[in-house]
Amino acid sequence: MSCCGEPKTKNDDQNRPVSQYNPAFVSQQPGPTPDLSPKTPYFQQPIASPPPVHYQNGYQPQQGWDWRPTSPPISMINGGGSPRPPSIMNGSYSMNDSIRNRQSGSGMQPGPYSPSLSPGSPPPMSTSPVGRMEAISPPIDEGKMSVSIDFGTTFSGVAYGSSRIAGGRVQQILSWPGSFENFRKVWPLSLDASLTNNYKIPTCLLYDEEGRVIAWGLEAKNAGPLADTMKCEWFKLFLEPHALRDQSAVDPRLPPLPPGKKAIDLIVDFLGCLWEYAKEQITREIGAVADLNTADVWLTVPAAWDAKGCDIMRDAAIAAGLVQSARAGDSQWRERLRIITEPEAAAVHCAHLTDLHKLKPSQNFIVCDAGGGTVDLAIYKIIGQMANLEIAEIAARSGANCGSLFLDLRFRELVKTLLADHPAHLDPASLANFMHSFSETDKLDYGGVRDDANMFHFTCFNVEDPNDESVGLVDGQLSIPGVLLRREVFDPVVEQVLALIEEQTRKIDQRIDALLLVGGFAGSEYLKQRVEERFSSRIQVIARPVDADTATLRGAARYGLARKPLVSSVIAPRSYIMKVKLPADQEDWQKRPAYIKTNDAGVHICENRLQYLVQKGAILRKGQRLTTKFCKFSQTNQDSAFVAVMYTSESDRIMRYTDEGETTELCKWTVDLSSLPAFQQGALSGGGFYTEFELGLELDSAEVRGILLYDNQEWGRVTFDFLN
C-alpha cells in the first residue's frame, strides 16, 4: 500500500499484535490498536478516537501501549489526492496512526530551535532516537542558586537555596518593606509554634492616576484612601481558566483593574517589585554577591489552571526579569524558569517531613493546599526509599476558587446586607475596616458550633449613625451572632472545600494513609475541625505539617535544590485534542452526513472530527513525549505553514465530533515546515508534494509544550497561539 493506496487486507487492523510491555516506560496513553507488523509497506489507516484508557490507581504500571511501527501510518490534513488519506487538518495531513509515548529522559525541557543552523540538518538537541531510554546521570551541582516564588492571590513569598548556603537547607525571605518585624504571622499565636514562623508579603499594588506603581506589598496594603490612587489586589484570580475564556465569568466581587491595564500587567508589576527586592535581600542575607542572573527560578501556579494561564504567567515572569540572558550566547536562559503546580510543590515539602506524619514507601497521601484564593488537591504515592525520595501522582489533580479570601467576600456581603439602611457605614473605607478586623482576628479565632451563641464585635470606622439595635449596631459597634457568621460566611466556603476533598478521594480505590492540610487557609481551626469530622474514620492521619503556610514555597525551592524530578510521574488532568479531517466511514455517514465533503482526489472526507493527543487520566512520566505523525500536502513551496486548533476537555468521555460539547478551544498550533529536508526536496519537484513530520506534546507539572520532530529528532519548538 502506498500513501494513495488501500491496505491489502481489509481487516488488517483486527490482527495487530500488542507490543510487549517495556518496563522503562509508564505508557498509559490511549490510542488505536498497535501495529508492529513489518509486512505493512506504508501508511496505515488511523483511528481518530482512541479506545478508553486503562486507569491506574497505583504506581505500578499496567501493560500499556508502546507503538513503534516500522512504516509510519499517515493521517491527512486538509486536502490531498490520497484515496486513503490520513486525518486532514487545515492544509496538512495528520499521520494519526497512533499516539506513541516516548521517554525523553529527564523532565528538563530541551532548548529552542536555533534558526542559524543549516536547514539540511537538525539542531543538536535530541540526537539519540526518541523512544530509546538512556541512563542519565544527575546534573553536577556546582552550587547553583535555586529561587522559588509562591505568587499567591492574597500573599506571596520567596525562598532560595544552594548547596553552598546553610548546608543546602532552604532559606526564606522573612523581612519585607514596610515592616519593623518579620511579616507575616498568618494565624493566631494560640496555634502550634510550627505555624507562627511563616512569613509572606501581601500581593497588593498601589497605582497613581497615571498607572505607575507607587507602593507594593505591605506598604500598599496598609495605605489609607488617597486621592487619585487605586489599590489593586486579588488580580491573580483573573487568570482562572473560566475567567480567561469568558470575561463575564470573572467574579464580580473582585476589585476592577486600573483603566488600560490587564491582569498580566499587574502581575508583571508585582513580580518585578518582588524580584528586585528579593535579589537585594538574598545578597544581604548570604553576605556575598549571589549569582542570581543564572539562578533557576521556580514559580508556582494553581492545579486548576490550564496551559493558557501558565503561558501568561511565564510571559509575565520573563517580562518582570525573573530570568534573563546572563552572557553572550546564553540561548537557554528561558529554560531557567520552571513552572510547577502548587500541590506538587507542597507534596515535595510534606513528603520530607516523615517525623510528623510517619509516611513510608508505598503509602498514599493527599495534599489539600488551601490558600487565599484557590484550594488545590492531588494524591501521591511514595516510591523508592526515603533516603532517595521519589513520589508519583496517582490521580488527576483538581482545584477551585474557595480559599480564605471568599470568607472575606462573604463577610463583606453580610455586612452590606445588615447595614443596608445605614449607608454611612458602607463607604469603601468603612467596608475595608470591617474586612480588616474580620480577616486579622475573628476569622482566625472562629471555632464553629461552639461559637454559635457568642457575639462578634466590629468597630465602625465612621462615628456617624452609631445605633440601631435591630441590626446589631450599638454605640458604634456592629455585633454579629456567631451562628449567623457560621451560616452565611464560613459553612458555604468550608462545604466547598470538603466537597473537593471528597471528590478527590473517590478518584482512587486504594487506601489513603494521610491527608495533609497546607496553605494559609489550613491554619483555620474550623476548617481542620470539619475535615477531621468528615474524614478521620477513613484516613488515619490528618495533619497540618510544619511550615504549612509556606509548604508550597519551600517545596518548590527543595525541588530546585534536588536537581532531579522528585515527582516521577503525573496524571493528565484533562484531555488534549485536535480538530481533524478523516476519510468518511459508515458511522460518519450515519451520524454526520453534513460534515462529509469530497476532496480534489474524489475521496469522501469527514470534517470536524476529533483526534486525541492525550486523554484525561493518562499516566505520564516527567519528560515523556507523546507524538503523532502528520503528512502535509503543499501546492507550492510557499505553502509551508501547518495550523491546527487544539482543544481541551475535562470529560472522561471519548468524543468523535467537535459539536458534541464538553470541549474548549485552547489554542492554535502553528508549525513552519520550510526548514525540513523533506519539504525542501518536495519543493524541487515543481508540483504538489507531501511532507512527512511528527508533532510531539510534552506535559510537565503545569505546562504544555509542542515540539516539531523529523526523522526521530527534535527540529524545533511549536508556537501555541492561545485563543481568547
XYZ file of C-alpha atoms in Angstrom:
724
model
C 0.000 0.000 0.000
C 1.272 3.461 -0.804
C 0.204 6.857 0.512
C -2.564 6.810 -2.069
C -3.494 3.142 -1.837
C -5.856 0.946 0.103
C -4.468 -1.610 2.553
C -4.022 -5.057 1.074
C -6.019 -6.646 3.886
C -9.267 -5.016 4.851
C -9.248 -6.464 8.365
C -5.566 -5.802 8.911
C -6.332 -3.626 11.933
C -8.034 -6.518 13.665
C -4.973 -8.771 13.595
C -2.383 -6.472 15.090
C -0.295 -7.919 17.902
C 0.098 -5.981 21.141
C 3.652 -4.978 21.892
C 5.427 -6.410 24.902
C 5.455 -4.226 27.966
C 8.576 -2.145 28.292
C 9.261 -1.523 31.994
C 11.252 1.599 31.156
C 8.032 3.447 30.357
C 4.774 4.233 32.064
C 2.711 4.283 28.898
C -0.991 4.679 29.538
C -1.760 6.999 26.665
C -4.873 5.829 24.792
C -4.711 5.231 21.107
C -5.543 2.784 18.350
C -4.659 -0.851 18.446
C -0.887 -1.014 17.990
C 0.679 -2.380 14.830
C 4.110 -3.916 14.977
C 3.872 -5.928 11.792
C 6.874 -5.417 9.468
C 4.851 -6.543 6.466
C 2.979 -3.276 6.059
C 4.722 -1.446 3.214
C 3.467 2.016 4.052
C 0.843 4.007 5.864
C -1.976 2.565 7.967
C -5.491 3.853 8.389
C -5.683 5.934 11.561
C -8.199 5.650 14.319
C -9.135 9.132 15.415
C -10.956 8.337 18.627
C -8.776 6.162 20.849
C -10.017 3.300 23.000
C -10.628 4.128 26.656
C -7.544 4.494 28.766
C -6.964 1.892 31.442
C -6.940 3.984 34.597
C -4.400 3.043 37.134
C -4.778 3.636 40.851
C -1.360 2.537 41.939
C 2.025 3.466 40.689
C 2.849 0.000 39.347
C 2.042 0.280 35.633
C -0.383 -1.993 33.905
C 0.513 -3.160 30.447
C 0.224 -0.112 28.236
C 0.552 0.819 24.617
C 4.009 1.241 23.181
C 3.907 1.513 19.404
C 6.866 1.635 17.084
C 5.603 0.646 13.622
C 8.325 0.048 11.089
C 6.439 2.065 8.481
C 4.710 5.146 9.840
C 0.981 5.291 9.094
C -0.338 8.616 7.951
C -3.307 10.873 8.585
C -4.244 13.716 6.293
C -4.866 17.382 6.902
C -6.978 19.434 4.526
C -6.959 18.013 1.135
C -4.615 15.997 -0.981
C -5.019 13.306 -3.537
C -4.941 10.145 -1.486
C -7.912 7.784 -1.779
C -6.937 6.632 1.677
C -5.887 9.908 3.291
C -4.659 10.359 6.777
C -6.533 12.714 9.138
C -6.915 16.060 7.448
C -6.272 19.318 9.269
C -6.222 22.693 7.551
C -3.534 22.414 4.977
C -1.695 19.370 6.262
C -2.246 15.667 6.509
C -2.009 14.386 10.038
C -0.477 10.946 10.322
C -2.614 9.866 13.254
C -1.617 6.245 13.176
C -1.198 6.211 16.890
C -0.126 8.274 19.775
C 3.273 6.976 20.701
C 4.587 7.566 24.163
C 8.251 8.364 24.129
C 10.508 8.859 27.038
C 12.971 11.672 26.551
C 14.887 11.110 29.744
C 14.779 13.842 32.341
C 11.902 16.218 32.746
C 14.021 19.185 31.752
C 12.826 20.996 28.665
C 15.377 21.000 25.823
C 16.426 24.252 24.291
C 14.616 26.044 21.493
C 15.355 25.680 17.828
C 18.269 27.743 16.599
C 17.456 29.341 13.239
C 21.118 29.809 12.436
C 21.597 26.105 11.774
C 21.511 24.680 8.316
C 18.030 23.532 7.300
C 19.527 20.356 5.950
C 20.445 19.053 9.361
C 18.573 19.142 12.645
C 19.664 21.185 15.612
C 21.917 19.263 18.011
C 19.254 18.601 20.612
C 17.899 15.075 20.859
C 20.495 13.187 18.889
C 19.529 9.759 20.177
C 16.401 8.184 18.715
C 13.307 9.222 20.602
C 11.820 6.274 22.404
C 15.127 4.768 23.456
C 15.728 5.300 27.138
C 19.288 6.009 28.114
C 20.909 6.214 31.515
C 21.022 9.834 32.522
C 23.359 10.956 35.262
C 22.031 13.628 37.594
C 23.452 17.045 36.796
C 26.502 18.091 38.729
C 25.560 20.532 41.481
C 28.110 23.301 41.386
C 26.372 25.434 43.977
C 23.911 26.914 41.525
C 21.266 29.070 43.155
C 17.627 27.964 43.107
C 14.914 30.518 43.900
C 11.216 29.762 44.379
C 8.362 32.260 44.205
C 4.923 31.458 45.531
C 2.819 34.117 43.821
C -0.413 33.913 45.790
C -3.823 35.514 45.477
C -3.536 37.257 48.848
C 0.088 36.729 49.951
C 3.350 35.887 48.190
C 6.743 34.648 49.327
C 10.299 33.952 48.186
C 12.649 31.145 49.219
C 16.068 30.154 47.945
C 18.887 27.712 48.427
C 22.187 26.379 47.191
C 24.465 23.537 48.210
C 26.932 26.237 49.247
C 24.488 28.050 51.549
C 23.397 26.857 55.008
C 24.298 23.268 54.253
C 21.889 23.132 51.340
C 18.855 23.943 53.500
C 16.007 26.058 52.125
C 16.117 29.689 53.250
C 13.157 32.054 53.200
C 12.990 35.830 52.977
C 11.443 36.977 56.258
C 11.934 40.734 56.209
C 9.806 42.855 53.908
C 9.485 46.583 53.122
C 7.209 48.490 55.474
C 7.568 46.069 58.365
C 9.595 46.563 61.552
C 9.396 42.860 62.289
C 9.224 39.724 60.242
C 5.930 39.617 58.374
C 3.576 37.739 58.409
C 2.380 35.662 61.328
C -0.520 34.253 59.437
C -2.515 32.563 62.138
C -3.122 33.361 65.803
C -0.405 32.750 68.343
C -2.619 30.173 70.038
C -1.814 27.761 67.209
C 1.164 25.446 67.478
C 4.548 27.056 67.071
C 5.108 25.481 63.683
C 2.576 27.873 62.223
C 3.830 31.094 63.783
C 7.072 31.449 61.845
C 5.583 31.635 58.385
C 6.108 34.961 56.713
C 4.817 36.340 53.433
C 4.037 39.690 51.885
C 0.584 40.889 50.705
C 0.024 40.552 46.967
C -1.039 44.157 46.617
C -0.199 47.175 44.428
C -0.974 50.870 44.716
C -1.126 52.870 41.471
C -1.250 56.594 40.866
C -3.612 58.197 38.362
C -1.110 57.657 35.532
C -0.860 53.924 36.168
C 2.531 53.995 37.903
C 3.281 51.793 40.914
C 3.785 53.981 43.986
C 3.712 51.191 46.602
C 3.612 47.399 46.730
C 3.229 44.653 49.299
C 2.625 45.668 52.894
C 3.005 49.373 52.193
C 0.290 49.223 49.531
C -1.955 47.062 51.705
C -1.757 49.455 54.660
C -2.175 52.605 52.590
C -5.311 54.531 53.508
C -7.651 56.134 50.991
C -5.621 58.550 48.891
C -6.847 60.850 46.158
C -6.057 59.778 42.598
C -4.763 56.349 43.650
C -6.048 52.835 43.089
C -5.314 49.844 45.300
C -5.214 46.518 43.442
C -5.246 43.034 44.921
C -6.550 39.532 44.179
C -5.693 40.049 40.494
C -4.282 36.530 40.220
C -7.875 35.264 40.005
C -8.241 36.901 36.586
C -6.115 34.034 35.196
C -8.551 31.367 36.346
C -9.485 29.247 33.269
C -13.147 30.260 33.126
C -12.240 33.934 33.514
C -9.701 33.690 30.676
C -12.254 32.147 28.330
C -15.118 34.455 29.216
C -14.751 37.879 30.822
C -18.291 37.605 32.146
C -17.131 34.669 34.278
C -14.868 36.936 36.349
C -16.147 37.095 39.925
C -17.973 40.458 40.136
C -16.811 40.846 43.742
C -13.182 41.263 42.622
C -11.827 44.819 42.519
C -11.655 46.232 38.980
C -8.349 46.535 37.174
C -6.886 50.007 36.571
C -8.003 51.648 33.319
C -5.964 50.483 30.345
C -4.331 47.612 32.225
C -4.811 43.861 32.002
C -4.208 41.271 34.690
C -0.845 40.357 33.162
C 0.279 43.989 33.523
C -0.381 43.905 37.263
C 1.366 40.542 37.607
C 4.417 41.892 35.772
C 4.473 44.951 38.036
C 4.161 42.932 41.235
C 6.669 40.248 40.253
C 9.096 42.959 39.165
C 8.912 44.670 42.560
C 9.137 41.346 44.388
C 12.128 40.149 42.371
C 14.156 43.338 42.685
C 13.698 43.331 46.448
C 14.399 39.582 46.677
C 17.704 39.934 44.827
C 18.848 42.676 47.203
C 17.699 40.777 50.275
C 19.278 37.467 49.263
C 22.567 39.232 48.624
C 22.389 40.859 52.080
C 21.462 37.622 53.819
C 24.188 35.405 52.376
C 26.839 38.071 52.746
C 28.095 37.760 49.206
C 27.128 38.684 45.706
C 24.691 35.972 44.673
C 24.757 34.852 41.059
C 21.032 35.355 40.650
C 21.327 36.064 36.938
C 21.981 32.365 36.352
C 19.669 31.030 39.064
C 16.883 28.572 38.351
C 13.571 30.201 39.251
C 10.599 28.052 40.260
C 7.189 29.699 40.004
C 4.094 28.020 41.463
C 0.600 28.043 39.900
C -2.770 26.562 40.969
C -3.572 22.992 39.946
C -6.772 24.030 38.172
C -5.008 26.381 35.747
C -4.784 25.290 32.146
C -1.952 25.796 29.675
C -3.105 29.291 28.753
C -2.881 30.583 32.327
C 0.555 29.006 32.729
C 1.696 30.576 29.466
C 0.566 34.010 30.655
C 2.438 33.507 33.928
C 5.590 32.526 32.027
C 5.350 35.632 29.843
C 4.769 37.810 32.909
C 7.715 36.306 34.797
C 10.058 36.847 31.856
C 8.801 40.405 31.352
C 9.394 41.042 35.062
C 13.020 39.950 34.671
C 12.937 36.800 36.800
C 15.203 35.169 34.229
C 17.340 36.826 31.584
C 20.346 36.160 29.411
C 23.401 36.069 31.661
C 26.073 36.204 28.973
C 26.668 36.213 25.240
C 25.437 33.020 23.639
C 23.147 32.154 26.568
C 20.363 30.823 24.341
C 18.894 28.589 27.054
C 18.103 31.324 29.564
C 14.315 30.993 29.269
C 14.618 27.375 30.384
C 15.809 28.523 33.802
C 12.207 29.480 34.564
C 10.322 26.417 35.779
C 6.593 26.392 36.469
C 5.259 23.868 38.980
C 1.774 23.289 40.377
C 1.157 24.314 43.960
C 0.098 20.868 45.262
C 3.114 19.229 43.629
C 5.474 21.654 45.343
C 3.632 21.223 48.641
C 3.791 17.433 48.280
C 7.575 17.552 47.962
C 7.756 19.575 51.170
C 5.377 17.269 53.042
C 6.981 14.040 51.876
C 10.228 15.008 53.604
C 8.515 15.572 56.950
C 8.324 11.924 57.958
C 8.656 12.713 61.665
C 5.247 14.390 61.642
C 3.023 12.004 59.732
C 5.109 8.801 59.609
C 4.701 8.216 55.893
C 6.511 5.212 54.463
C 7.320 3.968 50.964
C 4.275 2.668 49.022
C 1.867 4.722 51.137
C -0.545 7.234 49.596
C -1.218 10.743 50.804
C -3.473 13.558 49.670
C -2.340 17.174 49.732
C -5.004 19.826 50.316
C -3.370 23.155 49.534
C -5.912 25.622 50.899
C -4.674 29.092 50.104
C -6.072 32.568 49.964
C -7.723 32.288 46.569
C -7.707 28.638 45.490
C -7.866 25.208 47.070
C -5.883 22.554 45.156
C -5.818 18.811 45.717
C -3.639 15.961 44.499
C -2.914 12.381 45.577
C 0.597 10.942 45.607
C 2.314 7.647 46.330
C 5.744 7.455 47.912
C 8.002 5.154 45.918
C 11.573 4.094 46.492
C 13.363 4.630 49.768
C 13.011 7.755 51.873
C 16.756 8.352 51.583
C 16.266 8.806 47.845
C 12.763 10.195 47.883
C 10.516 9.995 44.848
C 6.756 10.420 44.683
C 4.243 9.767 41.918
C 0.887 11.384 41.259
C -1.804 8.709 41.104
C -4.974 10.699 40.358
C -5.797 13.749 38.277
C -5.420 16.842 40.417
C -8.268 19.280 40.962
C -8.946 22.714 42.399
C -11.447 25.531 42.761
C -11.759 29.138 43.892
C -12.798 28.588 47.516
C -9.837 29.869 49.522
C -9.958 32.024 52.631
C -10.448 35.184 50.554
C -14.004 34.047 49.874
C -14.708 34.136 53.612
C -13.779 37.825 53.473
C -16.007 38.433 50.468
C -18.972 36.669 52.067
C -18.409 38.645 55.268
C -18.470 41.884 53.291
C -21.761 40.886 51.670
C -23.212 40.075 55.099
C -22.203 43.474 56.471
C -23.705 45.219 53.439
C -26.946 43.324 53.973
C -27.115 44.101 57.698
C -26.332 47.784 57.191
C -28.312 48.321 54.011
C -30.268 51.121 55.742
C -27.134 52.711 57.174
C -25.092 53.949 54.199
C -22.735 55.902 56.458
C -21.065 52.588 57.248
C -20.914 51.273 53.692
C -18.384 53.603 52.075
C -15.157 51.936 50.852
C -13.122 52.957 53.902
C -15.739 51.588 56.320
C -16.075 48.300 54.468
C -12.291 47.935 54.298
C -12.111 48.500 58.066
C -14.748 45.846 58.751
C -12.978 43.346 56.478
C -9.573 44.046 58.018
C -10.918 43.463 61.513
C -12.586 40.214 60.466
C -9.634 38.929 58.473
C -6.963 39.618 61.102
C -8.808 38.480 64.217
C -12.224 36.845 64.245
C -11.762 34.801 61.069
C -8.806 33.089 62.654
C -10.330 32.588 66.119
C -13.669 31.281 64.900
C -14.448 27.876 66.408
C -17.635 26.795 64.667
C -20.694 25.495 66.500
C -19.202 26.270 69.893
C -19.270 29.959 68.924
C -22.908 29.972 67.820
C -24.068 31.745 70.970
C -21.181 34.225 71.033
C -21.318 37.743 69.648
C -18.537 39.049 67.408
C -17.972 42.801 67.611
C -16.610 45.054 64.873
C -15.865 48.743 65.492
C -17.311 51.090 62.900
C -14.925 53.348 61.003
C -17.495 56.132 60.760
C -18.727 57.699 64.016
C -21.995 58.817 62.452
C -25.229 56.817 62.844
C -23.927 54.707 65.759
C -27.105 52.902 66.909
C -29.709 50.532 65.523
C -30.198 47.548 67.810
C -32.391 45.774 65.238
C -29.283 45.077 63.125
C -26.742 44.861 65.969
C -25.449 48.422 65.702
C -24.787 49.620 69.261
C -22.550 52.505 70.329
C -20.571 52.492 67.127
C -20.026 48.729 67.074
C -21.579 46.131 64.786
C -22.307 42.925 66.684
C -22.925 39.741 64.698
C -24.074 36.429 66.269
C -21.700 33.507 65.778
C -24.457 31.343 64.336
C -25.042 33.952 61.605
C -21.341 34.021 60.750
C -21.262 30.259 60.537
C -24.342 30.000 58.338
C -23.645 32.930 55.998
C -19.842 33.140 55.908
C -17.977 30.019 56.988
C -20.117 26.988 56.138
C -20.689 27.760 52.427
C -16.916 28.027 51.801
C -15.884 25.156 54.072
C -18.501 22.897 52.470
C -16.907 23.591 49.081
C -13.526 22.507 50.422
C -14.981 19.327 51.921
C -16.718 18.511 48.641
C -13.427 18.919 46.752
C -11.641 16.573 49.145
C -14.481 14.053 48.901
C -14.372 14.128 45.106
C -10.595 13.673 45.096
C -10.668 10.662 47.431
C -13.133 8.915 45.110
C -10.675 9.008 42.221
C -8.731 6.015 43.536
C -9.777 2.713 45.073
C -6.739 2.461 47.318
C -6.354 3.447 50.935
C -5.248 6.996 51.630
C -2.867 6.953 54.596
C -2.628 10.685 55.270
C -4.383 13.940 54.461
C -2.064 16.913 54.746
C -3.511 20.419 55.084
C -1.209 23.163 53.831
C -1.582 26.778 52.751
C -2.767 29.823 54.661
C -6.382 28.626 54.975
C -5.074 25.418 56.565
C -4.477 27.432 59.748
C -8.231 27.775 60.265
C -9.188 25.690 63.283
C -12.745 25.432 61.997
C -11.632 24.054 58.636
C -9.351 21.492 60.290
C -12.139 20.537 62.695
C -14.615 19.946 59.857
C -12.079 17.959 57.815
C -11.378 15.706 60.786
C -15.075 15.186 61.431
C -15.692 14.155 57.818
C -12.605 12.058 57.033
C -10.965 10.768 60.236
C -12.861 7.473 60.029
C -11.336 6.804 56.599
C -7.921 8.466 56.789
C -5.702 7.591 59.723
C -3.531 10.718 59.730
C -4.932 14.215 59.194
C -2.146 16.681 59.853
C -1.083 20.252 59.416
C 2.635 19.917 58.683
C 5.464 22.124 59.832
C 5.538 25.395 57.878
C 2.086 24.614 56.471
C 1.557 28.150 55.216
C 4.791 28.056 53.212
C 4.775 24.387 52.182
C 4.316 25.298 48.518
C 7.082 27.886 48.606
C 9.581 25.699 50.438
C 8.690 22.599 48.428
C 9.369 24.400 45.141
C 12.773 25.520 46.422
C 13.557 21.988 47.604
C 12.597 20.673 44.163
C 15.109 23.043 42.611
C 17.863 22.007 45.014
C 17.306 18.322 44.259
C 18.392 18.803 40.611
C 16.188 15.885 39.590
C 12.455 15.206 39.183
C 11.250 14.386 42.706
C 7.769 13.758 41.286
C 8.396 10.993 38.779
C 5.009 10.874 37.083
C 1.900 12.990 36.712
C -1.677 12.296 35.665
C -3.052 14.267 32.737
C -5.714 16.488 34.359
C -7.586 16.959 31.086
C -7.639 15.679 27.520
C -5.790 17.468 24.722
C -7.477 17.032 21.361
C -7.010 18.231 17.774
C -9.668 19.078 15.249
C -9.006 16.942 12.166
C -10.490 15.722 8.895
C -10.639 11.989 8.235
C -11.828 9.664 5.493
C -15.563 9.227 5.986
C -16.679 5.839 7.240
C -20.094 4.298 7.763
C -20.508 5.875 11.199
C -19.845 9.322 9.768
C -22.433 8.797 7.010
C -24.970 7.799 9.649
C -24.219 10.450 12.279
C -22.813 13.488 10.463
C -23.509 13.343 6.707
C -23.416 17.169 6.587
C -19.731 17.080 7.581
C -18.746 14.911 4.601
C -17.119 16.602 1.608
C -15.335 15.296 -1.476
C -11.757 16.420 -1.972
C -9.947 17.000 -5.264
C -8.966 13.353 -5.470
C -12.593 12.226 -5.165
C -12.174 10.982 -1.597
C -15.042 11.474 0.863
C -13.668 13.394 3.828
C -15.419 13.935 7.165
C -14.642 17.307 8.686
C -14.836 18.336 12.345
C -13.507 15.052 13.685
C -11.517 14.904 16.933
C -8.088 13.321 17.369
C -6.956 12.689 20.942
C -3.331 13.572 21.624
C -3.573 12.978 25.382
C -6.573 11.605 27.236
C -7.543 12.734 30.701
C -6.204 10.315 33.287
C -3.223 9.173 31.230
C -0.138 8.434 33.337
C 2.852 10.371 32.081
C 6.415 10.211 33.307
C 8.160 13.535 33.637
C 9.650 14.425 30.268
C 7.548 11.862 28.416
C 6.787 12.881 24.856
C 3.568 11.929 23.063
C 3.935 12.068 19.299
C 1.616 11.908 16.323
C 2.686 11.565 12.687
C 1.494 14.018 10.059
C 1.784 14.449 6.323
C 1.122 17.872 4.839
C 0.194 18.350 1.200
C 1.561 21.584 -0.301
C 0.714 23.013 -3.709
C 3.824 25.240 -3.804
C 6.981 25.897 -1.800
C 5.222 28.891 -0.233
C 2.674 26.606 1.398
C 4.779 25.591 4.407
C 2.593 26.538 7.388
C 0.569 23.974 9.278
C -2.069 25.453 11.595
C -4.447 23.349 13.675
C -6.800 24.060 16.562
C -6.188 22.275 19.843
C -8.994 21.652 22.311
C -9.117 20.563 25.928
C -11.797 18.571 27.682
C -12.464 17.823 31.344
C -14.759 14.943 30.393
C -13.846 11.276 30.776
C -15.973 10.517 27.713
C -14.340 9.924 24.315
C -15.891 12.255 21.739
C -15.838 11.871 17.980
C -17.022 15.263 16.675
C -16.441 18.876 17.622
C -20.148 19.546 18.150
C -20.543 17.014 20.967
C -19.821 19.688 23.549
C -17.588 19.320 26.598
C -14.606 20.683 24.669
C -12.982 24.096 24.891
C -10.807 25.686 22.238
C -7.393 26.207 23.820
C -5.012 27.429 21.140
C -3.901 27.364 17.542
C -0.924 25.130 16.897
C 1.341 26.647 14.242
C 4.277 24.862 12.614
C 6.588 26.111 9.849
C 7.889 23.167 7.821
C 10.050 25.120 5.381
C 13.316 24.096 7.053
C 12.630 20.355 6.879
C 14.686 18.446 4.273
C 11.580 16.581 3.089
C 9.785 19.854 2.401
C 12.773 21.326 0.561
C 13.172 18.199 -1.548
C 9.464 18.141 -2.362
C 9.529 21.801 -3.309
C 12.059 20.997 -6.054
C 9.554 18.722 -7.778
C 7.687 21.688 -9.244
C 4.213 20.373 -8.388
C 2.180 19.410 -5.366
C 4.036 17.319 -2.802
C 3.749 15.753 0.637
C 5.921 16.428 3.692
C 6.047 13.861 6.464
C 6.785 15.008 10.010
C 5.816 14.425 13.629
C 4.442 16.668 16.336
C 5.204 15.932 19.939
C 3.356 17.052 23.036
C 5.083 17.305 26.416
C 3.073 17.749 29.597
C 5.042 18.712 32.653
C 3.772 19.676 36.093
C 1.802 22.618 34.744
C 2.918 23.488 31.214
C 2.231 22.031 27.780
C 4.911 22.230 25.096
C 4.718 21.447 21.397
C 7.709 20.049 19.504
C 8.399 19.532 15.797
C 10.169 16.259 15.052
C 11.687 14.924 11.880
C 13.417 11.596 11.413
C 13.112 10.895 15.145
C 14.982 14.060 16.080
C 13.779 17.302 17.597
C 13.782 20.025 14.977
C 12.236 22.948 16.802
C 9.524 24.238 19.078
C 5.910 24.730 18.079
C 4.112 28.024 18.604
C 0.906 27.947 20.648
C -1.361 30.912 19.911
C -3.812 30.842 22.810
C -7.343 31.777 21.897
C -9.448 34.375 23.678
